[in-house]
Amino acid sequence: MNTPQSGIFALGTASHAYLEFDALPGRTGTELVAAVSSLREPRTTMGGVNLVAGFRPELWRVAVPDDAPDELHGFNDPIAGVEEFTMPGTQHDAVLWLSGSAYDVIFDVARAAITSLRELASLDDETSSWPYRHDRDLTGFIDGSENPDLIDAPELVLVPEGAPGAGGTILLLQKWLHDTASWEGLTDTEQERVIGRTKPGSVELDPKPADSHVATTDQDQFGKIFRRNTPFGTVGEHGTMFVGFSAEQEPLVAMLESMAGVGDSVRDALTRYTQPLSGAYYFVPSTDALRTISTE
């Protein structure tokens, strides 16, 4: 049985960093995959760091053929929706997601990883983030109400045994910038209609507005995903890192297209108060697959 990277399901961490890399000119993607696969968390029982590594699907497929879902591809083109709304594709070659008990350990491990990879790759995007009011995002609503619990999540979001990429998962990583002034100009009732849930207890509205976020990303319609979203930014400029895992890419693609209004012209109301700045798909291999290409 292939073992998933443990950090995917390590809830309760207080500090996060997302590092996205691109291979340097003259260096092969396979070299970068091998080097990233060789990185390890610090050996400690207290205050440790979870490290999750993912790769641009096309790059991983070259390095380890037949170890990713056949149809998986990078976020290579923007998603053009209605009303000139667009979700950009900003695909990079590799991502490291670090999570831990405090930012000092995240900072040290991130620096060590960047130093270790500097001959092979450039750090092209770096984002630090943290939890907000236990389980809420910066809109003030509970985030991840539809998440499966940790007993069910692995079965739902990991590639099943016997399939290419078994034990791995597909990561959609996006950075969304909030228009906080406009959002806070709404009443709680108006905000609830945008989200499709009540603000205090996250109870789904019945009926839910067709353009609400809950309606346009309905997991009963598109399929289950496992979200690990976190806030990012400063007091003046901030938003949400969308961190979503799925065993198949299609549910993630379909949700994004639905949010953009592709096909039915109903745009997610939440996109009027948040702006997507980035978008990338990464294959997050099993630990077994990482060991096959590790340089250590």
Coordinates of C-alpha atoms in Angstrom, one line a residue:
M1 CA 0.0 0.0 0.0
N2 CA 1.4 3.4 -1.0
T3 CA 1.6 5.9 1.9
P4 CA 0.5 9.6 1.4
Q5 CA 2.6 12.5 2.5
S6 CA 1.5 12.9 6.1
G7 CA 1.4 16.8 6.2
I8 CA -1.7 16.7 3.9
F9 CA -3.8 15.6 6.9
A10 CA -1.9 17.3 9.7
L11 CA -4.6 19.6 11.1
G12 CA -4.1 22.2 13.8
T13 CA -0.9 23.7 12.6
A14 CA -0.5 27.4 13.5
S15 CA 1.9 28.6 10.8
H16 CA 2.3 27.9 7.1
A17 CA 4.5 28.8 4.1
Y18 CA 4.0 28.0 0.4
L19 CA 7.2 28.1 -1.7
E20 CA 6.9 27.7 -5.5
F21 CA 9.9 27.0 -7.6
D22 CA 10.9 26.9 -11.3
A23 CA 13.9 25.0 -12.7
L24 CA 16.8 27.2 -13.7
P25 CA 17.8 27.4 -17.4
G26 CA 20.2 24.5 -18.2
R27 CA 18.9 22.3 -15.3
T28 CA 16.6 19.5 -16.0
G29 CA 13.2 19.0 -14.4
T30 CA 14.2 15.5 -13.3
E31 CA 17.1 17.0 -11.3
L32 CA 14.7 19.3 -9.5
V33 CA 12.2 16.5 -8.8
A34 CA 15.0 14.4 -7.3
A35 CA 16.3 17.2 -5.1
V36 CA 12.9 18.2 -3.8
S37 CA 12.0 14.6 -3.2
S38 CA 15.2 14.3 -1.0
L39 CA 14.1 17.1 1.4
R40 CA 13.1 16.0 4.8
E41 CA 11.4 17.5 7.9
P42 CA 13.7 18.2 10.9
R43 CA 14.1 15.3 13.2
T44 CA 12.4 16.5 16.4
T45 CA 9.5 15.4 18.6
M46 CA 8.5 19.0 19.6
G47 CA 7.8 22.0 17.5
G48 CA 8.4 20.1 14.2
V49 CA 7.5 20.9 10.6
N50 CA 5.3 19.1 8.1
L51 CA 6.7 19.2 4.6
V52 CA 4.5 18.4 1.6
A53 CA 6.1 18.4 -1.9
G54 CA 4.2 18.7 -5.2
F55 CA 5.2 18.9 -8.8
R56 CA 3.9 20.3 -12.1
P57 CA 2.2 17.2 -13.5
E58 CA 4.1 17.3 -16.8
L59 CA 7.4 17.5 -14.9
W60 CA 6.6 14.7 -12.6
R61 CA 5.4 12.5 -15.5
V62 CA 8.8 12.9 -17.2
A63 CA 10.7 12.1 -14.0
V64 CA 8.5 9.2 -12.9
P65 CA 6.5 7.9 -15.8
D66 CA 3.1 6.3 -15.1
D67 CA 2.9 7.6 -11.6
A68 CA 0.2 10.2 -12.0
P69 CA -3.4 10.2 -13.3
D70 CA -3.4 10.1 -17.1
E71 CA -5.4 13.2 -17.7
L72 CA -3.7 15.4 -15.1
H73 CA -2.2 18.6 -16.4
G74 CA -0.9 21.9 -15.1
F75 CA -2.9 25.2 -14.8
N76 CA -1.5 26.2 -18.2
D77 CA -4.2 28.4 -19.4
P78 CA -6.5 31.0 -17.7
I79 CA -10.2 30.2 -17.1
A80 CA -12.2 32.9 -18.9
G81 CA -15.7 33.4 -17.4
V82 CA -18.6 35.7 -17.8
E83 CA -18.4 39.5 -17.3
E84 CA -14.7 39.5 -18.2
F85 CA -13.9 37.6 -15.0
T86 CA -10.7 35.5 -15.4
M87 CA -8.8 33.1 -13.2
P88 CA -5.1 33.2 -14.1
G89 CA -2.9 30.2 -14.5
T90 CA 0.5 30.8 -12.9
Q91 CA 1.9 27.3 -13.0
H92 CA 5.3 26.6 -11.5
D93 CA 7.5 23.5 -11.5
A94 CA 7.4 22.5 -7.8
V95 CA 5.8 23.5 -4.6
L96 CA 6.8 23.0 -0.9
W97 CA 4.0 23.5 1.7
L98 CA 5.5 23.8 5.2
S99 CA 3.3 23.8 8.2
G100 CA 4.2 23.7 11.9
S101 CA 3.6 25.0 15.4
A102 CA 5.2 28.4 15.0
Y103 CA 6.7 30.6 12.3
D104 CA 10.3 30.4 13.6
V105 CA 10.6 26.7 12.7
I106 CA 8.8 27.3 9.4
F107 CA 11.3 30.2 8.7
D108 CA 14.4 28.1 9.4
V109 CA 13.2 25.0 7.4
A110 CA 12.1 27.3 4.4
R111 CA 15.5 28.9 4.4
A112 CA 17.3 25.6 4.4
A113 CA 15.1 24.3 1.6
I114 CA 15.7 27.3 -0.6
T115 CA 19.4 27.1 0.0
S116 CA 19.4 23.4 -0.8
L117 CA 17.7 24.0 -4.2
R118 CA 19.4 27.2 -5.2
E119 CA 21.7 25.5 -7.8
L120 CA 18.6 24.0 -9.5
A121 CA 15.7 26.3 -9.1
S122 CA 14.6 29.9 -8.5
L123 CA 12.0 30.7 -5.8
D124 CA 9.3 32.5 -7.8
D125 CA 6.6 32.8 -5.2
E126 CA 6.5 32.7 -1.5
T127 CA 3.5 33.2 0.8
S128 CA 3.2 32.9 4.6
S129 CA -0.1 32.3 6.3
W130 CA -1.8 31.4 9.6
P131 CA -5.2 30.3 11.0
Y132 CA -7.8 32.9 11.8
R133 CA -10.2 32.6 14.7
H134 CA -9.7 28.8 14.8
D135 CA -11.7 27.8 11.7
R136 CA -12.8 31.0 10.0
D137 CA -11.4 32.8 6.9
L138 CA -11.1 36.5 6.6
T139 CA -14.7 36.9 5.5
G140 CA -15.7 35.9 9.0
F141 CA -17.3 32.6 7.9
I142 CA -16.3 29.1 8.9
D143 CA -14.1 27.6 6.2
G144 CA -14.2 24.0 5.2
S145 CA -17.7 23.1 6.5
E146 CA -18.0 20.4 3.7
N147 CA -14.6 18.8 4.5
P148 CA -14.7 15.1 5.1
D149 CA -13.4 14.0 8.5
L150 CA -9.9 12.5 8.8
I151 CA -11.3 9.0 8.8
D152 CA -12.9 9.4 5.4
A153 CA -10.7 12.0 3.7
P154 CA -7.8 9.7 2.6
E155 CA -10.2 7.3 0.8
L156 CA -11.9 10.3 -0.9
V157 CA -8.9 12.4 -2.0
L158 CA -6.1 9.9 -2.5
V159 CA -5.5 8.2 -5.8
P160 CA -6.7 4.6 -5.2
E161 CA -4.4 1.5 -5.1
G162 CA -3.9 0.0 -8.5
A163 CA -4.2 3.3 -10.4
P164 CA -1.3 5.4 -11.7
G165 CA -0.1 7.7 -8.8
A166 CA -1.6 5.5 -6.1
G167 CA -1.3 7.1 -2.7
G168 CA -0.8 10.5 -4.2
T169 CA -3.2 13.4 -4.6
I170 CA -3.9 16.4 -6.8
L171 CA -3.4 19.9 -5.3
L172 CA -5.1 23.0 -6.5
L173 CA -3.3 26.1 -5.1
Q174 CA -4.7 29.6 -5.6
K175 CA -4.1 32.9 -4.0
W176 CA -7.3 35.1 -3.6
L177 CA -7.0 38.8 -2.7
H178 CA -10.0 40.1 -0.6
D179 CA -11.8 43.4 -1.3
T180 CA -12.4 43.8 2.5
A181 CA -13.9 47.3 2.3
S182 CA -16.6 46.2 -0.1
W183 CA -17.2 43.0 1.8
E184 CA -17.5 44.7 5.1
G185 CA -19.9 47.2 3.5
L186 CA -22.5 44.4 3.3
T187 CA -24.9 43.5 6.1
D188 CA -24.5 40.0 7.6
T189 CA -27.7 38.9 5.7
E190 CA -26.2 40.1 2.4
Q191 CA -22.9 38.3 3.2
E192 CA -24.8 35.1 4.0
R193 CA -26.6 35.2 0.6
V194 CA -23.1 35.5 -1.1
I195 CA -21.7 32.5 0.8
G196 CA -24.9 30.5 1.0
R197 CA -24.5 29.7 4.7
T198 CA -25.3 31.4 8.0
K199 CA -22.4 33.3 9.5
P200 CA -22.6 32.2 13.2
G201 CA -23.1 28.4 12.7
S202 CA -22.4 27.8 9.0
V203 CA -25.9 26.3 8.4
E204 CA -26.6 26.0 4.6
L205 CA -29.4 28.3 3.5
D206 CA -32.6 26.7 2.2
P207 CA -33.0 27.6 -0.6
K208 CA -29.5 28.7 -1.3
P209 CA -29.1 31.5 -3.9
A210 CA -28.1 30.2 -7.3
D211 CA -25.0 32.4 -7.4
S212 CA -23.9 31.7 -3.8
H213 CA -20.5 30.2 -3.2
V214 CA -22.0 27.1 -1.8
A215 CA -24.2 26.6 -4.9
T216 CA -21.5 27.1 -7.4
T217 CA -19.0 24.7 -5.6
D218 CA -21.6 22.1 -4.5
Q219 CA -19.5 19.0 -3.6
D220 CA -22.6 16.8 -3.9
Q221 CA -22.6 17.8 -7.6
F222 CA -18.9 18.1 -8.4
G223 CA -17.3 15.6 -6.0
K224 CA -15.6 15.7 -2.6
I225 CA -12.4 17.6 -2.0
F226 CA -10.3 18.2 1.1
R227 CA -9.6 21.8 1.8
R228 CA -6.7 23.2 3.9
N229 CA -7.3 26.9 3.2
T230 CA -5.4 29.6 5.2
P231 CA -5.4 33.4 5.4
F232 CA -2.4 35.3 4.1
G233 CA -1.1 38.9 3.9
T234 CA -1.0 42.0 5.9
V235 CA -3.6 44.3 7.6
G236 CA -3.6 46.4 4.5
E237 CA -3.6 43.6 1.8
H238 CA -4.8 40.1 2.6
G239 CA -6.8 37.2 1.4
T240 CA -7.1 33.4 1.2
M241 CA -4.8 30.7 0.1
F242 CA -7.0 28.1 -1.4
V243 CA -5.5 24.7 -0.8
G244 CA -7.7 21.9 -2.2
F245 CA -6.9 18.2 -2.6
S246 CA -8.7 15.7 -4.8
A247 CA -8.1 12.2 -6.2
E248 CA -9.2 13.5 -9.6
Q249 CA -8.6 16.8 -11.4
E250 CA -12.1 17.0 -12.9
P251 CA -13.9 18.1 -9.7
L252 CA -11.4 20.9 -9.2
V253 CA -11.7 22.1 -12.8
A254 CA -15.4 21.9 -12.8
M255 CA -15.7 23.9 -9.6
L256 CA -13.5 26.7 -10.9
E257 CA -15.4 26.8 -14.2
S258 CA -18.7 26.9 -12.2
M259 CA -17.4 29.8 -10.1
A260 CA -16.4 31.7 -13.2
G261 CA -19.8 31.2 -14.8
V262 CA -18.5 29.0 -17.7
G263 CA -21.4 27.3 -19.4
D264 CA -24.4 28.7 -17.5
S265 CA -23.4 32.4 -17.1
V266 CA -24.0 32.3 -13.3
R267 CA -20.9 33.8 -11.7
D268 CA -20.1 33.0 -8.1
A269 CA -21.1 36.0 -6.0
L270 CA -18.0 35.7 -3.9
T271 CA -15.8 36.5 -6.9
R272 CA -17.2 40.0 -6.7
Y273 CA -15.3 40.5 -3.4
T274 CA -12.2 38.4 -4.0
Q275 CA -9.7 38.4 -6.9
P276 CA -7.7 35.4 -8.0
L277 CA -4.0 36.3 -8.3
S278 CA -2.6 32.8 -9.0
G279 CA -3.5 29.3 -9.9
A280 CA -1.5 26.0 -10.2
Y281 CA -2.1 22.3 -10.1
Y282 CA 0.5 20.0 -8.5
F283 CA 0.7 16.3 -8.2
V284 CA 1.6 15.4 -4.6
P285 CA 3.1 11.9 -4.9
S286 CA 3.1 9.2 -2.3
T287 CA 6.1 8.9 0.0
D288 CA 6.9 5.6 -1.8
A289 CA 7.2 7.4 -5.1
L290 CA 9.3 10.2 -3.6
R291 CA 11.8 7.6 -2.4
T292 CA 12.2 6.1 -5.8
I293 CA 13.7 9.3 -7.2
S294 CA 15.3 10.8 -4.1
T295 CA 19.0 11.5 -4.3
E296 CA 19.5 10.4 -0.7

